[in-house]
Short mmCIF file of C-alpha atoms in Angstrom, two decimals:
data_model
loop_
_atom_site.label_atom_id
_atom_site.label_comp_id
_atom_site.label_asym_id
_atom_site.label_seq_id
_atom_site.Cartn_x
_atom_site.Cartn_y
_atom_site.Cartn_z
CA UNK A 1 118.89 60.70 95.87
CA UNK A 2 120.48 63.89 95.17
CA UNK A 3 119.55 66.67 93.41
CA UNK A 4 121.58 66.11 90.80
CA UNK A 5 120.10 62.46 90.56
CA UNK A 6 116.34 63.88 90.61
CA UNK A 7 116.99 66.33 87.92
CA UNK A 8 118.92 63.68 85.69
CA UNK A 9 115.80 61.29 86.18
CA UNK A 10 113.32 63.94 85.54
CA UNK A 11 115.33 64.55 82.67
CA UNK A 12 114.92 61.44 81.36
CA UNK A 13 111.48 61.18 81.66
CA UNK A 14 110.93 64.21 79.88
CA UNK A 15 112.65 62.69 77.49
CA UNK A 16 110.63 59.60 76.94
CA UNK A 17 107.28 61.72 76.76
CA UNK A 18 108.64 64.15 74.09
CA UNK A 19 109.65 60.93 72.17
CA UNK A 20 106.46 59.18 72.92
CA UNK A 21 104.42 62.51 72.09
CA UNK A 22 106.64 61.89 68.32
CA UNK A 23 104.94 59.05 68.16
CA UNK A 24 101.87 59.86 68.70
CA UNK A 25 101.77 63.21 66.10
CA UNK A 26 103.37 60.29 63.60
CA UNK A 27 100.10 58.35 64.20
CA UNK A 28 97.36 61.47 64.78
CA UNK A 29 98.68 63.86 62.80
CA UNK A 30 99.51 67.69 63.19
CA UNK A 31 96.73 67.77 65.39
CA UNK A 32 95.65 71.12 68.05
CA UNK A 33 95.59 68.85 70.82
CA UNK A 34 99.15 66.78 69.65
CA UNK A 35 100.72 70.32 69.46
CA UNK A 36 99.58 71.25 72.30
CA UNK A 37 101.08 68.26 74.17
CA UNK A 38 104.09 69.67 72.12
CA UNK A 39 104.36 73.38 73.42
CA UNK A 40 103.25 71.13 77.41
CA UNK A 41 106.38 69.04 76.93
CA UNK A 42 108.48 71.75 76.46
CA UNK A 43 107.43 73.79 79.18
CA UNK A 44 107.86 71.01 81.34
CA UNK A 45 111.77 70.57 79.89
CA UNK A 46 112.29 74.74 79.99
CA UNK A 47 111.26 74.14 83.67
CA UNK A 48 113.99 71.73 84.28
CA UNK A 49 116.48 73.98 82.32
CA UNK A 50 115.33 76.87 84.65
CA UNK A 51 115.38 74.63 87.78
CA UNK A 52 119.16 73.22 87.53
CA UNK A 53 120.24 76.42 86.78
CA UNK A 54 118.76 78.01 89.86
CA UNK A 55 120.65 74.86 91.82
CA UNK A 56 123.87 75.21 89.50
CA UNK A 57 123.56 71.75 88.67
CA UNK A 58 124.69 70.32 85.35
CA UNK A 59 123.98 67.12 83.78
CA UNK A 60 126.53 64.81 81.98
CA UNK A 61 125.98 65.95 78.55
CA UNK A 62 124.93 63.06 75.92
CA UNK A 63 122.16 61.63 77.89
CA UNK A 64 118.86 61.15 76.65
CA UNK A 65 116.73 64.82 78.22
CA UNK A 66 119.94 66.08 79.24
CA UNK A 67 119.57 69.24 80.62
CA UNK A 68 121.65 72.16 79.39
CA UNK A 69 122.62 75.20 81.14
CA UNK A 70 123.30 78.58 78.98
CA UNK A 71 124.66 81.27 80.53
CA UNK A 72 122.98 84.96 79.82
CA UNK A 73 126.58 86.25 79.06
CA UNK A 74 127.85 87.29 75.41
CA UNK A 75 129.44 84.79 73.85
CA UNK A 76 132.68 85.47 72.26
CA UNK A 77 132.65 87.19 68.63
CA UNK A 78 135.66 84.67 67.39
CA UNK A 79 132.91 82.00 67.69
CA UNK A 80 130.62 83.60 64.46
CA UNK A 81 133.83 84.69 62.59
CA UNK A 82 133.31 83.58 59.32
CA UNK A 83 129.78 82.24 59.85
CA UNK A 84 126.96 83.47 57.11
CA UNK A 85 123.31 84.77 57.89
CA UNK A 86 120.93 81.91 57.38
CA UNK A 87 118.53 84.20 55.66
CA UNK A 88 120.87 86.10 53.50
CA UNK A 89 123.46 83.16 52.55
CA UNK A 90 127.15 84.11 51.94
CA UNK A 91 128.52 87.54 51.70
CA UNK A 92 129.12 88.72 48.48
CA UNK A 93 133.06 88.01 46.92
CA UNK A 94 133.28 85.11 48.91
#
C-alpha cells in the first residue's frame, strides 16, 4: 500500500466511527462521555488532516472521511464579495 492508500483507508475508518459515534449520542443522549468520544474522533480526523498535509497527499474529494487539505494562505477577497456577516445579516440598502 501506499501512502496515499493508508491515509484514504484511515480516512474511511474515521469515518465509520464518527458515524457510528452518531449513532450512539442518537441512542445515549448528549452524554459527557458520548461528547467526549466526539471531541476523540475529531482529534483523530485533525490528525489525518495534519498528517497528509505534512506528506502533500490529497485524497479524491467525495469520499466518505475524505481528507481535506487547506492551505494557511489568504484566500482571495473576490471570493466574500457580496457575502453578508452571519451575525449581522445584510448590509443596510441592500
Amino acid at each position: 500500500m501506499t501512502v496515499h492508500d493508508d491515509l484514504a483507508a484511515a480516512g474511511n475508518r474515521a469515518a465509520a466511527l464518527r458515524q457510528s459515534v452518531v449513532v450512539l449520542a442518537g441512542r445515549l443522549g448528549d452524554t459527557i462521555d458520548v461528547r467526549r468520544l466526539k471531541d476523540d474522533v475529531g482529534r483523530v480526523i485533525a490528525d489525518l488532516n495534519l498528517i497528509a498535509q505534512a506528506s502533500h497527499e490529497r485524497l479524491p474529494q467525495g469520499q466518505p472521511g475524505e481528507i481535506i487539505y487547506i492551505p494557511d494562505e489568504e484566500y482571495d477577497p473576490s471570493l466574500w464579495a457580496e457575502a453578508d456577516d452571519e451575525a449581522a445579516g445584510p448590509r443596510p440598502g441592500r
